[in-house]
């Protein structure tokens, strides 16, 4: 370590100034910085490390952190070809992220997001808790090993603002009589709960057997420390009710849906229901399906908001005239716009215009093309990038290291990785060829300029001089290739850019070769004419022979 005596005076003065800044001022500056920059700042000095890694700053930074819409697409097979799980982040300016989220593996499923932490369901015997921004993660043992019929939708991740505890819940299907396991996929009577940092899962019995199909079809959300999902209630006007599970007291309660029955569209089919989060509130969305195409929606999309949980009072938030084809979840709204999917394979944002709750969709903007992923598989969450640490939880007995290979190491993804490598190779080859052809064009121009004095015909010499500058392939600037893995939307765009660049390369080279061939032809013809004239006049053609040889040296290199 360098002693204070031998440090340069300027360095000692700068360090003194930094250390003399008030901690509150440094924190206010740090609040403006992204997590990636803050992580680098922790290595600047001990004071900065202490501030940034301190619990108080982590909590305050979380409150100042900008919000993102996290669009998650699970792994699925399309025409027999596997496509990995992927995620797109949309910031508050509605710009899409470019890079893949490193903590999301190709086979992972997303169960929830809170305070910058993701809960991911894996196909192995573990769940994964990961920090979206820092890349820190840990694997937790699932409550039941080798559970047949288990599903990522039966897991949920939440945070209670009073206890400051993170909890994972699992809806455990009832066992079929006579079989210890597997489970019945239709009903559940136990909610399994794990508090991050505890040693084991705990079983909490439900008031009655509840439907797992409702959870699969309608979803579940955790808001302000309470888990909400829909249950069947055949006597209610909506034939559904809301069941809640408080993460603090670990108790159940039931909330009735609005007494007003949704108005059905005459040509519509059966009605679907979703429980969603909008602006931090519990909402229930409902729309009718198309009779001939049950996955499509028709008529109006009605969205009701739980205004008062204690009084079970609902208000109608939106009554959207033209419903979308699909409704993503668990969040519908990001900022002042609603995110909706269409059957054309695209995701759109709309501004909501209207008075009271009667609303029209306006100012449609295409966000992305989500093909080949299926539209009704997409999930959306509102998330942040945070400094929340996981190392304090890593010593609990439930933390596990995956026993088998996982993620991109699996053989099923070898072809996918090979395709990405091939794309990088083609980019490298294209950049190399562009550099090579640019250097070759420079040599041509120099050689032609050296030969011009041998051309005595002023008209031909001027024409060649005018065409020389066209022997200059104008390739686009070569941007450095990304080191990190791109998300699948950026990969598609990158491949389109590669194909367009290769096409432009061929077009430029064709035009350059045509100009070069034309110049060589003119020079060769001019020299032949001059040789004939010299012979007729009895003049030595030694210099012309040298020029002719120089022209011939261009021909093999320039013409393909």
PDB file of N, CA and C in Angstrom, residues 41-101:
ATOM      1  N   UNK A  41     -18.532   2.197  -7.870  1.00  0.00           N
ATOM      2  CA  UNK A  41     -18.137   3.207  -6.880  1.00  0.00           C
ATOM      3  C   UNK A  41     -17.744   2.587  -5.544  1.00  0.00           C
ATOM      4  N   UNK A  42     -18.252   1.388  -5.251  1.00  0.00           N
ATOM      5  CA  UNK A  42     -17.906   0.758  -3.968  1.00  0.00           C
ATOM      6  C   UNK A  42     -16.419   0.453  -3.875  1.00  0.00           C
ATOM      7  N   UNK A  43     -15.742   0.366  -5.025  1.00  0.00           N
ATOM      8  CA  UNK A  43     -14.312   0.077  -5.010  1.00  0.00           C
ATOM      9  C   UNK A  43     -13.434   1.309  -4.988  1.00  0.00           C
ATOM     10  N   UNK A  44     -14.041   2.503  -4.956  1.00  0.00           N
ATOM     11  CA  UNK A  44     -13.249   3.740  -4.977  1.00  0.00           C
ATOM     12  C   UNK A  44     -12.543   3.957  -3.646  1.00  0.00           C
ATOM     13  N   UNK A  45     -13.296   3.863  -2.561  1.00  0.00           N
ATOM     14  CA  UNK A  45     -12.701   4.056  -1.239  1.00  0.00           C
ATOM     15  C   UNK A  45     -13.612   3.419  -0.196  1.00  0.00           C
ATOM     16  N   UNK A  46     -13.081   3.278   0.993  1.00  0.00           N
ATOM     17  CA  UNK A  46     -13.824   2.622   2.074  1.00  0.00           C
ATOM     18  C   UNK A  46     -15.068   3.416   2.453  1.00  0.00           C
ATOM     19  N   UNK A  47     -14.964   4.751   2.408  1.00  0.00           N
ATOM     20  CA  UNK A  47     -16.101   5.589   2.780  1.00  0.00           C
ATOM     21  C   UNK A  47     -17.272   5.362   1.828  1.00  0.00           C
ATOM     22  N   UNK A  48     -16.989   5.346   0.525  1.00  0.00           N
ATOM     23  CA  UNK A  48     -18.055   5.141  -0.451  1.00  0.00           C
ATOM     24  C   UNK A  48     -18.646   3.738  -0.329  1.00  0.00           C
ATOM     25  N   UNK A  49     -17.791   2.754  -0.111  1.00  0.00           N
ATOM     26  CA  UNK A  49     -18.280   1.381   0.054  1.00  0.00           C
ATOM     27  C   UNK A  49     -19.227   1.291   1.247  1.00  0.00           C
ATOM     28  N   UNK A  50     -18.855   1.951   2.325  1.00  0.00           N
ATOM     29  CA  UNK A  50     -19.675   1.914   3.535  1.00  0.00           C
ATOM     30  C   UNK A  50     -21.027   2.578   3.305  1.00  0.00           C
ATOM     31  N   UNK A  51     -21.025   3.696   2.561  1.00  0.00           N
ATOM     32  CA  UNK A  51     -22.286   4.397   2.289  1.00  0.00           C
ATOM     33  C   UNK A  51     -23.191   3.554   1.403  1.00  0.00           C
ATOM     34  N   UNK A  52     -22.654   3.084   0.267  1.00  0.00           N
ATOM     35  CA  UNK A  52     -23.469   2.400  -0.743  1.00  0.00           C
ATOM     36  C   UNK A  52     -23.991   1.065  -0.234  1.00  0.00           C
ATOM     37  N   UNK A  53     -23.183   0.366   0.552  1.00  0.00           N
ATOM     38  CA  UNK A  53     -23.595  -0.945   1.049  1.00  0.00           C
ATOM     39  C   UNK A  53     -24.356  -0.867   2.371  1.00  0.00           C
ATOM     40  N   UNK A  54     -24.498   0.321   2.907  1.00  0.00           N
ATOM     41  CA  UNK A  54     -25.217   0.478   4.170  1.00  0.00           C
ATOM     42  C   UNK A  54     -26.710   0.237   4.009  1.00  0.00           C
ATOM     43  N   UNK A  55     -27.366  -0.410   4.984  1.00  0.00           N
ATOM     44  CA  UNK A  55     -28.801  -0.708   4.894  1.00  0.00           C
ATOM     45  C   UNK A  55     -29.660   0.530   4.682  1.00  0.00           C
ATOM     46  N   UNK A  56     -29.272   1.639   5.321  1.00  0.00           N
ATOM     47  CA  UNK A  56     -30.070   2.858   5.196  1.00  0.00           C
ATOM     48  C   UNK A  56     -30.042   3.381   3.757  1.00  0.00           C
ATOM     49  N   UNK A  57     -28.850   3.375   3.137  1.00  0.00           N
ATOM     50  CA  UNK A  57     -28.753   3.855   1.763  1.00  0.00           C
ATOM     51  C   UNK A  57     -29.482   2.913   0.807  1.00  0.00           C
ATOM     52  N   UNK A  58     -29.356   1.597   1.030  1.00  0.00           N
ATOM     53  CA  UNK A  58     -30.038   0.620   0.167  1.00  0.00           C
ATOM     54  C   UNK A  58     -31.545   0.862   0.184  1.00  0.00           C
ATOM     55  N   UNK A  59     -32.093   1.115   1.377  1.00  0.00           N
ATOM     56  CA  UNK A  59     -33.533   1.373   1.497  1.00  0.00           C
ATOM     57  C   UNK A  59     -33.914   2.684   0.831  1.00  0.00           C
ATOM     58  N   UNK A  60     -33.123   3.739   1.069  1.00  0.00           N
ATOM     59  CA  UNK A  60     -33.427   5.042   0.472  1.00  0.00           C
ATOM     60  C   UNK A  60     -33.283   5.001  -1.047  1.00  0.00           C
ATOM     61  N   UNK A  61     -32.250   4.312  -1.523  1.00  0.00           N
ATOM     62  CA  UNK A  61     -32.046   4.191  -2.971  1.00  0.00           C
ATOM     63  C   UNK A  61     -33.225   3.473  -3.613  1.00  0.00           C
ATOM     64  N   UNK A  62     -33.766   2.487  -2.916  1.00  0.00           N
ATOM     65  CA  UNK A  62     -34.912   1.736  -3.420  1.00  0.00           C
ATOM     66  C   UNK A  62     -36.118   2.652  -3.615  1.00  0.00           C
ATOM     67  N   UNK A  63     -36.290   3.606  -2.705  1.00  0.00           N
ATOM     68  CA  UNK A  63     -37.419   4.532  -2.802  1.00  0.00           C
ATOM     69  C   UNK A  63     -37.258   5.517  -3.956  1.00  0.00           C
ATOM     70  N   UNK A  64     -36.013   5.800  -4.338  1.00  0.00           N
ATOM     71  CA  UNK A  64     -35.751   6.740  -5.428  1.00  0.00           C
ATOM     72  C   UNK A  64     -35.603   6.040  -6.782  1.00  0.00           C
ATOM     73  N   UNK A  65     -35.534   4.718  -6.780  1.00  0.00           N
ATOM     74  CA  UNK A  65     -35.225   3.979  -8.008  1.00  0.00           C
ATOM     75  C   UNK A  65     -36.344   4.122  -9.038  1.00  0.00           C
ATOM     76  N   UNK A  66     -35.994   4.335 -10.310  1.00  0.00           N
ATOM     77  CA  UNK A  66     -37.017   4.408 -11.362  1.00  0.00           C
ATOM     78  C   UNK A  66     -37.662   3.046 -11.593  1.00  0.00           C
ATOM     79  N   UNK A  67     -38.883   3.068 -12.085  1.00  0.00           N
ATOM     80  CA  UNK A  67     -39.625   1.834 -12.313  1.00  0.00           C
ATOM     81  C   UNK A  67     -39.503   1.386 -13.768  1.00  0.00           C
ATOM     82  N   UNK A  68     -39.503   0.074 -13.934  1.00  0.00           N
ATOM     83  CA  UNK A  68     -39.459  -0.538 -15.258  1.00  0.00           C
ATOM     84  C   UNK A  68     -40.637  -1.505 -15.391  1.00  0.00           C
ATOM     85  N   UNK A  69     -41.090  -1.671 -16.620  1.00  0.00           N
ATOM     86  CA  UNK A  69     -42.003  -2.778 -16.914  1.00  0.00           C
ATOM     87  C   UNK A  69     -41.137  -3.953 -17.336  1.00  0.00           C
ATOM     88  N   UNK A  70     -41.258  -5.061 -16.619  1.00  0.00           N
ATOM     89  CA  UNK A  70     -40.502  -6.274 -16.932  1.00  0.00           C
ATOM     90  C   UNK A  70     -41.421  -7.231 -17.680  1.00  0.00           C
ATOM     91  N   UNK A  71     -41.134  -7.461 -18.948  1.00  0.00           N
ATOM     92  CA  UNK A  71     -41.909  -8.394 -19.762  1.00  0.00           C
ATOM     93  C   UNK A  71     -41.149  -9.707 -19.826  1.00  0.00           C
ATOM     94  N   UNK A  72     -41.775 -10.757 -19.338  1.00  0.00           N
ATOM     95  CA  UNK A  72     -41.101 -12.055 -19.251  1.00  0.00           C
ATOM     96  C   UNK A  72     -41.767 -13.044 -20.199  1.00  0.00           C
ATOM     97  N   UNK A  73     -40.938 -13.730 -20.993  1.00  0.00           N
ATOM     98  CA  UNK A  73     -41.412 -14.747 -21.923  1.00  0.00           C
ATOM     99  C   UNK A  73     -40.777 -16.076 -21.534  1.00  0.00           C
ATOM    100  N   UNK A  74     -41.563 -17.044 -21.061  1.00  0.00           N
ATOM    101  CA  UNK A  74     -40.983 -18.318 -20.623  1.00  0.00           C
ATOM    102  C   UNK A  74     -40.486 -19.154 -21.790  1.00  0.00           C
ATOM    103  N   UNK A  75     -39.655 -20.130 -21.456  1.00  0.00           N
ATOM    104  CA  UNK A  75     -39.148 -21.060 -22.463  1.00  0.00           C
ATOM    105  C   UNK A  75     -40.312 -21.837 -23.059  1.00  0.00           C
ATOM    106  N   UNK A  76     -40.296 -22.000 -24.370  1.00  0.00           N
ATOM    107  CA  UNK A  76     -41.342 -22.772 -25.030  1.00  0.00           C
ATOM    108  C   UNK A  76     -40.811 -23.343 -26.333  1.00  0.00           C
ATOM    109  N   UNK A  77     -41.510 -24.350 -26.827  1.00  0.00           N
ATOM    110  CA  UNK A  77     -41.119 -24.999 -28.072  1.00  0.00           C
ATOM    111  C   UNK A  77     -42.040 -24.531 -29.189  1.00  0.00           C
ATOM    112  N   UNK A  78     -41.450 -24.079 -30.287  1.00  0.00           N
ATOM    113  CA  UNK A  78     -42.209 -23.619 -31.451  1.00  0.00           C
ATOM    114  C   UNK A  78     -41.766 -24.442 -32.653  1.00  0.00           C
ATOM    115  N   UNK A  79     -42.706 -25.198 -33.226  1.00  0.00           N
ATOM    116  CA  UNK A  79     -42.411 -26.081 -34.370  1.00  0.00           C
ATOM    117  C   UNK A  79     -41.265 -27.033 -34.049  1.00  0.00           C
ATOM    118  N   UNK A  80     -41.255 -27.528 -32.816  1.00  0.00           N
ATOM    119  CA  UNK A  80     -40.238 -28.487 -32.406  1.00  0.00           C
ATOM    120  C   UNK A  80     -38.901 -27.880 -32.046  1.00  0.00           C
ATOM    121  N   UNK A  81     -38.769 -26.567 -32.156  1.00  0.00           N
ATOM    122  CA  UNK A  81     -37.501 -25.898 -31.839  1.00  0.00           C
ATOM    123  C   UNK A  81     -37.629 -25.149 -30.519  1.00  0.00           C
ATOM    124  N   UNK A  82     -36.736 -25.426 -29.550  1.00  0.00           N
ATOM    125  CA  UNK A  82     -36.840 -24.743 -28.255  1.00  0.00           C
ATOM    126  C   UNK A  82     -36.391 -23.290 -28.343  1.00  0.00           C
ATOM    127  N   UNK A  83     -37.118 -22.424 -27.651  1.00  0.00           N
ATOM    128  CA  UNK A  83     -36.745 -21.018 -27.540  1.00  0.00           C
ATOM    129  C   UNK A  83     -36.595 -20.690 -26.059  1.00  0.00           C
ATOM    130  N   UNK A  84     -35.453 -20.120 -25.658  1.00  0.00           N
ATOM    131  CA  UNK A  84     -35.180 -19.922 -24.231  1.00  0.00           C
ATOM    132  C   UNK A  84     -36.037 -18.831 -23.613  1.00  0.00           C
ATOM    133  N   UNK A  85     -36.162 -18.896 -22.297  1.00  0.00           N
ATOM    134  CA  UNK A  85     -36.829 -17.822 -21.557  1.00  0.00           C
ATOM    135  C   UNK A  85     -36.036 -16.534 -21.735  1.00  0.00           C
ATOM    136  N   UNK A  86     -36.747 -15.422 -21.735  1.00  0.00           N
ATOM    137  CA  UNK A  86     -36.079 -14.136 -21.925  1.00  0.00           C
ATOM    138  C   UNK A  86     -36.935 -13.043 -21.309  1.00  0.00           C
ATOM    139  N   UNK A  87     -36.341 -11.882 -21.113  1.00  0.00           N
ATOM    140  CA  UNK A  87     -37.051 -10.761 -20.501  1.00  0.00           C
ATOM    141  C   UNK A  87     -36.654  -9.463 -21.187  1.00  0.00           C
ATOM    142  N   UNK A  88     -37.622  -8.558 -21.282  1.00  0.00           N
ATOM    143  CA  UNK A  88     -37.406  -7.229 -21.845  1.00  0.00           C
ATOM    144  C   UNK A  88     -37.777  -6.212 -20.772  1.00  0.00           C
ATOM    145  N   UNK A  89     -36.924  -5.221 -20.568  1.00  0.00           N
ATOM    146  CA  UNK A  89     -37.222  -4.135 -19.634  1.00  0.00           C
ATOM    147  C   UNK A  89     -37.617  -2.892 -20.432  1.00  0.00           C
ATOM    148  N   UNK A  90     -38.691  -2.230 -19.998  1.00  0.00           N
ATOM    149  CA  UNK A  90     -39.134  -0.984 -20.618  1.00  0.00           C
ATOM    150  C   UNK A  90     -39.046   0.108 -19.560  1.00  0.00           C
ATOM    151  N   UNK A  91     -38.239   1.138 -19.821  1.00  0.00           N
ATOM    152  CA  UNK A  91     -38.047   2.181 -18.815  1.00  0.00           C
ATOM    153  C   UNK A  91     -39.183   3.200 -18.867  1.00  0.00           C
ATOM    154  N   UNK A  92     -39.080   4.233 -18.040  1.00  0.00           N
ATOM    155  CA  UNK A  92     -40.157   5.216 -17.933  1.00  0.00           C
ATOM    156  C   UNK A  92     -40.290   6.075 -19.182  1.00  0.00           C
ATOM    157  N   UNK A  93     -39.259   6.073 -20.034  1.00  0.00           N
ATOM    158  CA  UNK A  93     -39.335   6.778 -21.319  1.00  0.00           C
ATOM    159  C   UNK A  93     -39.807   5.842 -22.434  1.00  0.00           C
ATOM    160  N   UNK A  94     -40.185   4.623 -22.083  1.00  0.00           N
ATOM    161  CA  UNK A  94     -40.695   3.611 -23.006  1.00  0.00           C
ATOM    162  C   UNK A  94     -39.625   3.147 -23.992  1.00  0.00           C
ATOM    163  N   UNK A  95     -38.374   3.121 -23.540  1.00  0.00           N
ATOM    164  CA  UNK A  95     -37.288   2.550 -24.331  1.00  0.00           C
ATOM    165  C   UNK A  95     -37.075   1.103 -23.911  1.00  0.00           C
ATOM    166  N   UNK A  96     -36.831   0.232 -24.883  1.00  0.00           N
ATOM    167  CA  UNK A  96     -36.656  -1.188 -24.610  1.00  0.00           C
ATOM    168  C   UNK A  96     -35.194  -1.513 -24.330  1.00  0.00           C
ATOM    169  N   UNK A  97     -34.977  -2.449 -23.415  1.00  0.00           N
ATOM    170  CA  UNK A  97     -33.620  -2.881 -23.095  1.00  0.00           C
ATOM    171  C   UNK A  97     -33.042  -3.687 -24.252  1.00  0.00           C
ATOM    172  N   UNK A  98     -31.720  -3.773 -24.270  1.00  0.00           N
ATOM    173  CA  UNK A  98     -31.008  -4.471 -25.345  1.00  0.00           C
ATOM    174  C   UNK A  98     -30.428  -5.800 -24.884  1.00  0.00           C
ATOM    175  N   UNK A  99     -29.954  -5.843 -23.639  1.00  0.00           N
ATOM    176  CA  UNK A  99     -29.233  -7.018 -23.166  1.00  0.00           C
ATOM    177  C   UNK A  99     -30.139  -7.977 -22.407  1.00  0.00           C
ATOM    178  N   UNK A 100     -29.780  -9.252 -22.459  1.00  0.00           N
ATOM    179  CA  UNK A 100     -30.492 -10.262 -21.686  1.00  0.00           C
ATOM    180  C   UNK A 100     -30.223 -10.056 -20.198  1.00  0.00           C
ATOM    181  N   UNK A 101     -31.146 -10.520 -19.368  1.00  0.00           N
ATOM    182  CA  UNK A 101     -30.965 -10.462 -17.917  1.00  0.00           C
ATOM    183  C   UNK A 101     -30.152 -11.690 -17.507  1.00  0.00           C
TER     184      UNK A 101
END
